[in-house]
mmCIF file of C-alpha atoms and ligand atoms in Angstrom:
data_model
loop_
_atom_site.group_PDB
_atom_site.id
_atom_site.type_symbol
_atom_site.label_atom_id
_atom_site.label_comp_id
_atom_site.label_asym_id
_atom_site.label_seq_id
_atom_site.Cartn_x
_atom_site.Cartn_y
_atom_site.Cartn_z
ATOM 1 C CA UNK A 453 111.914 81.231 117.620
ATOM 2 C CA UNK A 454 112.036 85.010 117.791
ATOM 3 C CA UNK A 455 109.345 87.472 116.584
ATOM 4 C CA UNK A 456 109.074 91.211 116.725
ATOM 5 C CA UNK A 457 106.275 92.076 119.133
ATOM 6 C CA UNK A 458 104.506 95.073 119.979
ATOM 7 C CA UNK A 459 104.505 95.085 123.802
ATOM 8 C CA UNK A 460 103.237 98.579 124.484
ATOM 9 C CA UNK A 461 102.287 101.747 122.865
ATOM 10 C CA UNK A 462 105.337 102.612 120.679
ATOM 11 C CA UNK A 463 107.229 99.865 122.146
ATOM 12 C CA UNK A 464 108.433 96.672 119.977
ATOM 13 C CA UNK A 465 110.750 93.928 121.555
ATOM 14 C CA UNK A 466 112.049 90.659 120.186
ATOM 15 C CA UNK A 467 110.484 87.881 122.044
ATOM 16 C CA UNK A 468 110.304 83.947 121.761
ATOM 17 C CA UNK A 469 107.123 82.625 120.431
ATOM 18 C CA UNK A 470 106.290 78.918 119.624
ATOM 19 C CA UNK A 471 107.249 77.672 116.235
ATOM 20 C CA UNK A 472 104.375 77.537 113.743
ATOM 21 C CA UNK A 473 102.476 73.983 113.089
ATOM 22 C CA UNK A 474 101.764 73.035 109.612
ATOM 23 C CA UNK A 475 97.944 72.755 108.514
ATOM 24 C CA UNK A 476 96.440 71.396 105.453
ATOM 25 C CA UNK A 477 97.291 73.442 102.449
ATOM 26 C CA UNK A 478 99.646 75.392 104.205
ATOM 27 C CA UNK A 479 103.603 76.102 103.860
ATOM 28 C CA UNK A 480 105.836 76.834 106.309
ATOM 29 C CA UNK A 481 108.019 80.007 105.146
ATOM 30 C CA UNK A 482 111.427 81.063 106.828
ATOM 31 C CA UNK A 483 110.936 84.804 106.799
ATOM 32 C CA UNK A 484 113.760 86.848 105.365
ATOM 33 C CA UNK A 485 112.633 90.305 105.114
ATOM 34 C CA UNK A 486 109.553 92.497 106.194
ATOM 35 C CA UNK A 487 108.874 95.910 105.372
ATOM 36 C CA UNK A 488 107.015 98.348 108.080
ATOM 37 C CA UNK A 489 103.881 99.773 106.419
ATOM 38 C CA UNK A 490 101.703 102.666 107.587
ATOM 39 C CA UNK A 491 99.173 100.372 109.043
ATOM 40 C CA UNK A 492 102.015 98.692 111.288
ATOM 41 C CA UNK A 493 102.578 102.148 112.320
ATOM 42 C CA UNK A 494 98.977 102.641 113.249
ATOM 43 C CA UNK A 495 99.215 99.822 115.593
ATOM 44 C CA UNK A 496 102.576 100.801 116.758
ATOM 45 C CA UNK A 497 101.160 104.313 117.815
ATOM 46 C CA UNK A 498 97.714 103.381 118.642
ATOM 47 C CA UNK A 499 97.717 99.530 119.501
ATOM 48 C CA UNK A 500 94.787 99.473 117.224
ATOM 49 C CA UNK A 501 93.941 100.088 113.664
ATOM 50 C CA UNK A 502 90.312 100.847 112.926
ATOM 51 C CA UNK A 503 88.278 98.422 115.036
ATOM 52 C CA UNK A 504 91.097 95.990 115.134
ATOM 53 C CA UNK A 505 92.941 96.046 118.457
ATOM 54 C CA UNK A 506 95.822 94.199 119.258
ATOM 55 C CA UNK A 507 96.090 92.189 122.533
ATOM 56 C CA UNK A 508 99.831 92.456 123.532
ATOM 57 C CA UNK A 509 102.076 90.955 122.995
ATOM 58 C CA UNK A 510 101.462 91.036 119.036
ATOM 59 C CA UNK A 511 103.429 90.123 116.140
ATOM 60 C CA UNK A 512 103.604 92.921 113.439
ATOM 61 C CA UNK A 513 104.099 92.998 109.917
ATOM 62 C CA UNK A 514 102.326 91.798 106.458
ATOM 63 C CA UNK A 515 104.645 92.865 103.650
ATOM 64 C CA UNK A 516 106.957 89.875 103.665
ATOM 65 C CA UNK A 517 109.082 87.391 101.566
ATOM 66 C CA UNK A 518 110.905 84.440 102.711
ATOM 67 C CA UNK A 519 112.137 80.851 101.792
ATOM 68 C CA UNK A 520 109.517 77.821 101.528
ATOM 69 C CA UNK A 521 110.817 75.169 103.887
ATOM 70 C CA UNK A 522 107.897 72.796 104.294
ATOM 71 C CA UNK A 523 104.797 72.277 102.581
ATOM 72 C CA UNK A 524 101.752 70.094 103.764
ATOM 73 C CA UNK A 525 101.127 68.421 100.614
ATOM 74 C CA UNK A 526 102.888 67.156 97.571
ATOM 75 C CA UNK A 527 100.605 69.455 95.410
ATOM 76 C CA UNK A 528 103.159 72.360 96.372
ATOM 77 C CA UNK A 529 106.324 70.524 96.225
ATOM 78 C CA UNK A 530 107.532 72.789 93.697
ATOM 79 C CA UNK A 531 107.608 75.762 96.000
ATOM 80 C CA UNK A 532 110.342 73.919 98.348
ATOM 81 C CA UNK A 533 113.521 75.910 98.627
ATOM 82 C CA UNK A 534 112.096 78.803 96.652
ATOM 83 C CA UNK A 535 112.123 82.529 97.633
ATOM 84 C CA UNK A 536 108.520 83.565 97.610
ATOM 85 C CA UNK A 537 106.432 86.945 97.901
ATOM 86 C CA UNK A 538 103.439 86.360 100.572
ATOM 87 C CA UNK A 539 99.977 87.573 99.630
ATOM 88 C CA UNK A 540 99.010 88.616 103.216
ATOM 89 C CA UNK A 541 95.317 88.524 102.639
ATOM 90 C CA UNK A 542 93.815 85.178 103.324
ATOM 91 C CA UNK A 543 90.472 84.779 101.868
ATOM 92 C CA UNK A 544 87.861 82.102 102.745
ATOM 93 C CA UNK A 545 87.425 80.997 99.033
ATOM 94 C CA UNK A 546 83.728 79.807 99.873
ATOM 95 C CA UNK A 547 81.675 82.880 100.228
ATOM 96 C CA UNK A 548 79.664 84.538 97.413
ATOM 97 C CA UNK A 549 82.306 87.354 97.116
ATOM 98 C CA UNK A 550 85.519 85.010 96.859
ATOM 99 C CA UNK A 551 83.534 82.759 94.370
ATOM 100 C CA UNK A 552 82.934 85.690 92.197
ATOM 101 C CA UNK A 553 86.695 86.858 92.211
ATOM 102 C CA UNK A 554 86.400 89.499 94.647
ATOM 103 C CA UNK A 555 89.066 87.869 97.018
ATOM 104 C CA UNK A 556 89.812 91.308 98.539
ATOM 105 C CA UNK A 557 86.197 91.946 99.446
ATOM 106 C CA UNK A 558 85.856 88.537 101.469
ATOM 107 C CA UNK A 559 84.125 89.437 104.632
ATOM 108 C CA UNK A 560 85.670 86.201 106.123
ATOM 109 C CA UNK A 561 89.287 86.982 105.613
ATOM 110 C CA UNK A 562 92.385 87.016 107.873
ATOM 111 C CA UNK A 563 95.025 89.513 107.258
ATOM 112 C CA UNK A 564 98.836 88.963 108.399
ATOM 113 C CA UNK A 565 99.481 91.315 110.994
ATOM 114 C CA UNK A 566 95.833 92.355 111.586
ATOM 115 C CA UNK A 567 94.529 91.415 114.756
ATOM 116 C CA UNK A 568 93.582 88.881 115.611
ATOM 117 C CA UNK A 569 96.026 87.197 113.159
ATOM 118 C CA UNK A 570 99.679 87.292 114.042
ATOM 119 C CA UNK A 571 102.008 88.957 111.702
ATOM 120 C CA UNK A 572 105.080 87.877 109.619
ATOM 121 C CA UNK A 573 107.640 89.471 111.721
ATOM 122 C CA UNK A 574 108.552 86.187 112.918
ATOM 123 C CA UNK A 575 111.240 83.802 112.030
ATOM 124 C CA UNK A 576 109.029 81.087 110.511
ATOM 125 C CA UNK A 577 105.068 81.378 109.526
ATOM 126 C CA UNK A 578 102.489 78.969 108.139
ATOM 127 C CA UNK A 579 100.834 80.404 105.451
ATOM 128 C CA UNK A 580 98.349 79.097 102.669
ATOM 129 C CA UNK A 581 100.433 77.782 100.071
ATOM 130 C CA UNK A 582 98.445 78.946 97.169
ATOM 131 C CA UNK A 583 99.147 82.636 98.498
ATOM 132 C CA UNK A 584 102.912 82.153 97.860
ATOM 133 C CA UNK A 585 104.593 83.388 94.750
ATOM 134 C CA UNK A 586 107.981 82.409 93.578
ATOM 135 C CA UNK A 587 110.118 85.422 92.953
ATOM 136 C CA UNK A 588 112.582 85.644 90.039
ATOM 137 C CA UNK A 589 116.339 85.618 91.044
ATOM 138 C CA UNK A 590 116.473 88.960 89.400
ATOM 139 C CA UNK A 591 114.320 90.848 92.140
ATOM 140 C CA UNK A 592 116.285 91.436 95.589
ATOM 141 C CA UNK A 593 114.529 90.611 98.748
ATOM 142 C CA UNK A 594 113.701 94.245 99.527
ATOM 143 C CA UNK A 595 112.029 94.395 95.688
ATOM 144 C CA UNK A 596 110.086 91.148 96.612
ATOM 145 C CA UNK A 597 108.432 92.869 99.926
ATOM 146 C CA UNK A 598 107.648 95.860 97.963
ATOM 147 C CA UNK A 599 105.588 93.721 95.304
ATOM 148 C CA UNK A 600 102.850 93.943 97.814
ATOM 149 C CA UNK A 601 102.033 97.604 97.829
ATOM 150 C CA UNK A 602 102.846 97.395 94.194
ATOM 151 C CA UNK A 603 100.051 95.250 93.779
ATOM 152 C CA UNK A 604 97.594 97.510 95.516
ATOM 153 C CA UNK A 605 98.690 100.324 93.081
ATOM 154 C CA UNK A 606 98.128 97.994 90.134
ATOM 155 C CA UNK A 607 94.471 97.323 91.561
ATOM 156 C CA UNK A 608 93.705 100.896 92.050
ATOM 157 C CA UNK A 609 94.772 101.699 88.472
ATOM 158 C CA UNK A 610 92.591 98.777 87.303
ATOM 159 C CA UNK A 611 89.636 99.977 89.311
ATOM 160 C CA UNK A 612 90.251 103.202 87.476
ATOM 161 C CA UNK A 613 90.320 101.937 84.189
ATOM 162 C CA UNK A 614 92.991 104.560 83.908
ATOM 163 C CA UNK A 615 93.482 105.722 80.297
ATOM 164 C CA UNK A 616 97.197 106.460 78.780
ATOM 165 C CA UNK A 617 97.519 110.260 78.274
ATOM 166 C CA UNK A 618 95.100 111.194 80.610
ATOM 167 C CA UNK A 619 96.336 113.476 83.640
ATOM 168 C CA UNK A 620 96.587 112.391 87.299
ATOM 169 C CA UNK A 621 97.478 113.692 90.810
ATOM 170 C CA UNK A 622 98.849 111.575 93.608
ATOM 171 C CA UNK A 623 98.253 113.142 97.098
ATOM 172 C CA UNK A 624 100.785 111.661 99.427
ATOM 173 C CA UNK A 625 104.053 110.450 98.191
ATOM 174 C CA UNK A 626 104.887 107.418 100.554
ATOM 175 C CA UNK A 627 105.373 103.825 99.375
ATOM 176 C CA UNK A 628 101.699 103.611 98.018
ATOM 177 C CA UNK A 629 101.774 107.039 96.252
ATOM 178 C CA UNK A 630 105.223 106.314 94.687
ATOM 179 C CA UNK A 631 104.071 102.851 93.441
ATOM 180 C CA UNK A 632 101.037 104.485 91.777
ATOM 181 C CA UNK A 633 103.438 106.958 90.314
ATOM 182 C CA UNK A 634 105.660 104.642 88.921
ATOM 183 C CA UNK A 635 103.068 102.458 87.410
ATOM 184 C CA UNK A 636 101.008 105.692 85.784
ATOM 185 C CA UNK A 637 104.256 106.879 84.354
ATOM 186 C CA UNK A 638 104.779 103.395 82.510
ATOM 187 C CA UNK A 639 101.333 103.759 81.096
ATOM 188 C CA UNK A 640 101.939 107.148 79.745
ATOM 189 C CA UNK A 641 99.675 109.054 81.952
ATOM 190 C CA UNK A 642 100.539 112.786 81.873
ATOM 191 C CA UNK A 643 101.115 114.962 83.433
ATOM 192 C CA UNK A 644 101.901 113.671 87.007
ATOM 193 C CA UNK A 645 101.361 115.904 89.851
ATOM 194 C CA UNK A 646 102.504 114.805 93.404
ATOM 195 C CA UNK A 647 102.373 116.220 96.976
ATOM 196 C CA UNK A 648 103.784 115.268 100.204
ATOM 197 C CA UNK A 649 104.890 117.096 103.535
ATOM 198 C CA UNK A 650 108.220 115.545 103.389
ATOM 199 C CA UNK A 651 110.791 116.998 100.890
ATOM 200 C CA UNK A 652 112.780 113.809 100.539
ATOM 201 C CA UNK A 653 109.929 111.909 99.385
ATOM 202 C CA UNK A 654 109.086 114.637 96.684
ATOM 203 C CA UNK A 655 112.485 114.667 95.464
ATOM 204 C CA UNK A 656 112.342 110.760 95.078
ATOM 205 C CA UNK A 657 108.861 111.448 93.339
ATOM 206 C CA UNK A 658 110.266 114.002 90.770
ATOM 207 C CA UNK A 659 113.244 111.198 90.045
ATOM 208 C CA UNK A 660 110.624 108.491 89.352
ATOM 209 C CA UNK A 661 108.700 110.902 87.016
ATOM 210 C CA UNK A 662 106.628 113.454 88.677
ATOM 211 C CA UNK A 663 106.227 116.402 86.335
ATOM 212 C CA UNK A 664 105.103 118.746 89.216
ATOM 213 C CA UNK A 665 105.678 118.278 93.160
ATOM 214 C CA UNK A 666 104.207 120.386 95.821
ATOM 215 C CA UNK A 667 104.998 120.266 99.610
ATOM 216 C CA UNK A 668 101.897 120.468 101.171
ATOM 217 C CA UNK A 669 103.400 121.713 104.492
ATOM 218 C CA UNK A 670 104.505 125.077 102.777
ATOM 219 C CA UNK A 671 102.066 125.391 99.619
ATOM 220 C CA UNK A 672 98.313 125.485 99.181
ATOM 221 C CA UNK A 673 97.693 122.470 97.380
ATOM 222 C CA UNK A 674 94.293 123.194 95.597
ATOM 223 C CA UNK A 675 95.683 126.638 94.353
ATOM 224 C CA UNK A 676 98.809 125.029 92.924
ATOM 225 C CA UNK A 677 96.806 122.210 91.273
ATOM 226 C CA UNK A 678 94.406 124.931 89.785
ATOM 227 C CA UNK A 679 97.573 126.950 88.448
ATOM 228 C CA UNK A 680 99.020 123.950 87.056
ATOM 229 C CA UNK A 681 96.168 122.718 85.217
ATOM 230 C CA UNK A 682 94.757 126.191 84.066
ATOM 231 C CA UNK A 683 91.701 125.756 86.583
ATOM 232 C CA UNK A 684 90.741 122.286 84.523
ATOM 233 C CA UNK A 685 91.887 119.779 87.506
ATOM 234 C CA UNK A 686 92.931 115.986 87.008
ATOM 235 C CA UNK A 687 91.390 113.175 84.989
ATOM 236 C CA UNK A 688 92.521 110.855 87.912
ATOM 237 C CA UNK A 689 93.147 111.727 91.585
ATOM 238 C CA UNK A 690 94.709 108.979 93.654
ATOM 239 C CA UNK A 691 94.527 109.793 97.476
ATOM 240 C CA UNK A 692 97.159 107.904 99.244
ATOM 241 C CA UNK A 693 97.882 109.428 102.395
ATOM 242 C CA UNK A 694 94.734 108.666 104.254
ATOM 243 C CA UNK A 695 94.392 112.033 106.189
ATOM 244 C CA UNK A 696 91.389 114.681 106.255
ATOM 245 C CA UNK A 697 93.737 117.110 104.339
ATOM 246 C CA UNK A 698 94.298 114.890 101.278
ATOM 247 C CA UNK A 699 90.804 113.785 101.329
ATOM 248 C CA UNK A 700 89.503 117.114 101.380
ATOM 249 C CA UNK A 701 91.767 118.073 98.234
ATOM 250 C CA UNK A 702 90.684 115.338 96.205
ATOM 251 C CA UNK A 703 87.366 116.513 94.901
ATOM 252 C CA UNK A 704 88.672 119.867 94.696
ATOM 253 C CA UNK A 705 91.722 119.126 92.375
ATOM 254 C CA UNK A 706 89.679 116.507 90.011
ATOM 255 C CA UNK A 707 88.424 117.595 86.674
ATOM 256 C CA UNK A 708 84.849 117.335 85.681
ATOM 257 C CA UNK A 709 83.842 113.676 85.085
ATOM 258 C CA UNK A 710 87.113 112.566 87.140
ATOM 259 C CA UNK A 711 87.764 109.247 88.929
ATOM 260 C CA UNK A 712 88.933 109.562 92.453
ATOM 261 C CA UNK A 713 90.832 106.629 93.694
ATOM 262 C CA UNK A 714 90.912 106.615 97.580
ATOM 263 C CA UNK A 715 93.789 104.250 98.907
ATOM 264 C CA UNK A 716 94.908 105.863 102.021
ATOM 265 C CA UNK A 717 93.162 104.464 105.342
ATOM 266 C CA UNK A 718 92.150 107.266 107.496
ATOM 267 C CA UNK A 719 92.674 106.172 111.059
ATOM 268 C CA UNK A 720 89.777 108.398 111.841
ATOM 269 C CA UNK A 721 87.628 105.886 110.275
ATOM 270 C CA UNK A 722 85.899 108.341 107.726
ATOM 271 C CA UNK A 723 86.417 109.514 104.181
ATOM 272 C CA UNK A 724 85.860 113.271 104.193
ATOM 273 C CA UNK A 725 85.288 114.643 100.498
ATOM 274 C CA UNK A 726 84.118 118.111 99.354
ATOM 275 C CA UNK A 727 80.527 117.134 98.607
ATOM 276 C CA UNK A 728 79.512 119.936 96.698
ATOM 277 C CA UNK A 729 82.729 119.807 94.214
ATOM 278 C CA UNK A 730 82.226 116.014 94.092
ATOM 279 C CA UNK A 731 78.457 116.473 92.959
ATOM 280 C CA UNK A 732 79.062 119.351 90.647
ATOM 281 C CA UNK A 733 81.773 117.753 88.792
ATOM 282 C CA UNK A 734 80.040 114.441 88.653
ATOM 283 C CA UNK A 735 83.110 112.497 90.301
ATOM 284 C CA UNK A 736 83.393 108.689 90.627
ATOM 285 C CA UNK A 737 84.594 108.065 93.808
ATOM 286 C CA UNK A 738 86.214 104.501 94.085
ATOM 287 C CA UNK A 739 87.220 102.932 97.303
ATOM 288 C CA UNK A 740 90.618 100.806 96.937
ATOM 289 C CA UNK A 741 90.355 97.661 99.151
ATOM 290 C CA UNK A 742 93.959 96.259 99.182
ATOM 291 C CA UNK A 743 94.627 94.289 95.676
ATOM 292 C CA UNK A 744 92.546 91.864 93.609
ATOM 293 C CA UNK A 745 94.672 89.083 91.964
ATOM 294 C CA UNK A 746 97.319 91.629 90.929
ATOM 295 C CA UNK A 747 100.605 90.284 92.970
ATOM 296 C CA UNK A 748 101.624 88.301 89.977
ATOM 297 C CA UNK A 749 101.232 91.124 87.532
ATOM 298 C CA UNK A 750 103.215 93.433 89.875
ATOM 299 C CA UNK A 751 105.897 90.636 89.749
ATOM 300 C CA UNK A 752 105.995 90.517 86.172
ATOM 301 C CA UNK A 753 106.315 94.317 85.748
ATOM 302 C CA UNK A 754 108.930 94.559 88.484
ATOM 303 C CA UNK A 755 110.976 91.412 86.885
ATOM 304 C CA UNK A 756 111.089 93.257 83.461
ATOM 305 C CA UNK A 757 112.762 96.336 85.150
ATOM 306 C CA UNK A 758 110.369 98.946 84.305
ATOM 307 C CA UNK A 759 109.111 99.711 87.671
ATOM 308 C CA UNK A 760 112.500 100.638 90.058
ATOM 309 C CA UNK A 761 111.125 99.318 93.473
ATOM 310 C CA UNK A 762 114.540 99.110 94.933
ATOM 311 C CA UNK A 763 114.605 103.380 94.788
ATOM 312 C CA UNK A 764 111.904 103.067 97.497
ATOM 313 C CA UNK A 765 114.100 100.755 99.798
ATOM 314 C CA UNK A 766 116.043 103.366 101.991
ATOM 315 C CA UNK A 767 116.291 101.502 105.322
ATOM 316 C CA UNK A 768 117.158 98.086 106.616
ATOM 317 C CA UNK A 769 117.557 96.809 110.415
ATOM 318 C CA UNK A 770 118.383 93.718 111.927
ATOM 319 C CA UNK A 771 115.742 92.110 114.245
ATOM 320 C CA UNK A 772 117.604 93.146 117.339
ATOM 321 C CA UNK A 773 117.075 97.118 116.249
ATOM 322 C CA UNK A 774 113.379 96.477 115.612
ATOM 323 C CA UNK A 775 112.864 99.413 118.045
ATOM 324 C CA UNK A 776 114.861 101.765 116.050
ATOM 325 C CA UNK A 777 113.362 100.554 112.819
ATOM 326 C CA UNK A 778 109.997 101.579 114.220
ATOM 327 C CA UNK A 779 111.059 104.793 115.673
ATOM 328 C CA UNK A 780 112.667 105.801 112.292
ATOM 329 C CA UNK A 781 109.716 105.015 110.432
ATOM 330 C CA UNK A 782 107.111 106.468 112.631
ATOM 331 C CA UNK A 783 109.111 109.854 112.885
ATOM 332 C CA UNK A 784 110.133 109.793 109.116
ATOM 333 C CA UNK A 785 113.748 110.218 110.477
ATOM 334 C CA UNK A 786 116.620 110.077 108.131
ATOM 335 C CA UNK A 787 115.058 110.375 104.851
ATOM 336 C CA UNK A 788 113.265 107.063 105.469
ATOM 337 C CA UNK A 789 110.939 105.957 102.515
ATOM 338 C CA UNK A 790 110.280 102.193 103.168
ATOM 339 C CA UNK A 791 112.157 100.577 106.079
ATOM 340 C CA UNK A 792 112.705 96.983 106.261
ATOM 341 C CA UNK A 793 113.479 94.278 109.326
ATOM 342 C CA UNK A 794 115.625 91.389 108.338
ATOM 343 C CA UNK A 795 114.486 88.385 110.382
ATOM 344 C CA UNK A 796 117.660 86.390 110.073
HETATM 345 ZN ZN1 LIG B 2171 100.760 97.750 103.922
HETATM 346 ZN ZN1 LIG B 2172 85.451 84.495 100.942
#
């Protein structure tokens, strides 16, 4: 079967790989669609993300959905033939942290598409059956893929114990930032202030309910946030870009007593906050580690039609055009928000 493999820096190719074999507790999923995420782009650009270095060729991708073709035990027979969203993190379910429900913090976990675990951009994968969630017919394949980042946004909002009627800033309006925006909008968080470097993302943020948007390439975000809030700052700040600039702005635009949710992964491996502002304002800094049992709730919200996930789905490429797909995503070409690869 074919897989989309990273074969060199900034080079992806369709290569033949062996078919997966079914182990106890697993299912074989025929993968239909996979999203290209920021972390895939780190691997594409650098061949590594944080301390995880890919040995090439390496199969990319973790935002995925497909159809269950085979299950290892009758316990999961109800999944056969079903379209499923895939939870990409595979916790050990045995350690202290898993047993207390913090599956996202499992130190022994594997993650699809994060070295050493091969990713979802292959025609079939074997995956633990308990991590497959049947998707209702009302959700498209693209929406099913986007449940993964939406689940992360829900976890961030849970972690922040976000209160309705309070204000929030979202720094970085890519897929994650826009998922956070849609959830906060639903909850009645107001006003909502979004930043990005790309005008097309800011215009989408406005369509999805942002009250104010700022292009950080042209405008001083901190000055604009102070003006917009009359110097008060925001009750919640969601850092969704994972770069030094947005991290540094986080404490500066927060209100006294605010909560700052750090979601973006800074490839430099650090979080750079303005310490004096963070201390003076008594900020709570919360690190968001992926999602914690929120995939089902993400699905429930999306199926209600309250979260217009399809608006983020801007580009779909066939597997044979994987290089073009990654080039488009990494260079932010052509108004891309979320690019997908079809695996059929
Ligand atoms: Zn991702
Ligand atoms: Zn564990």
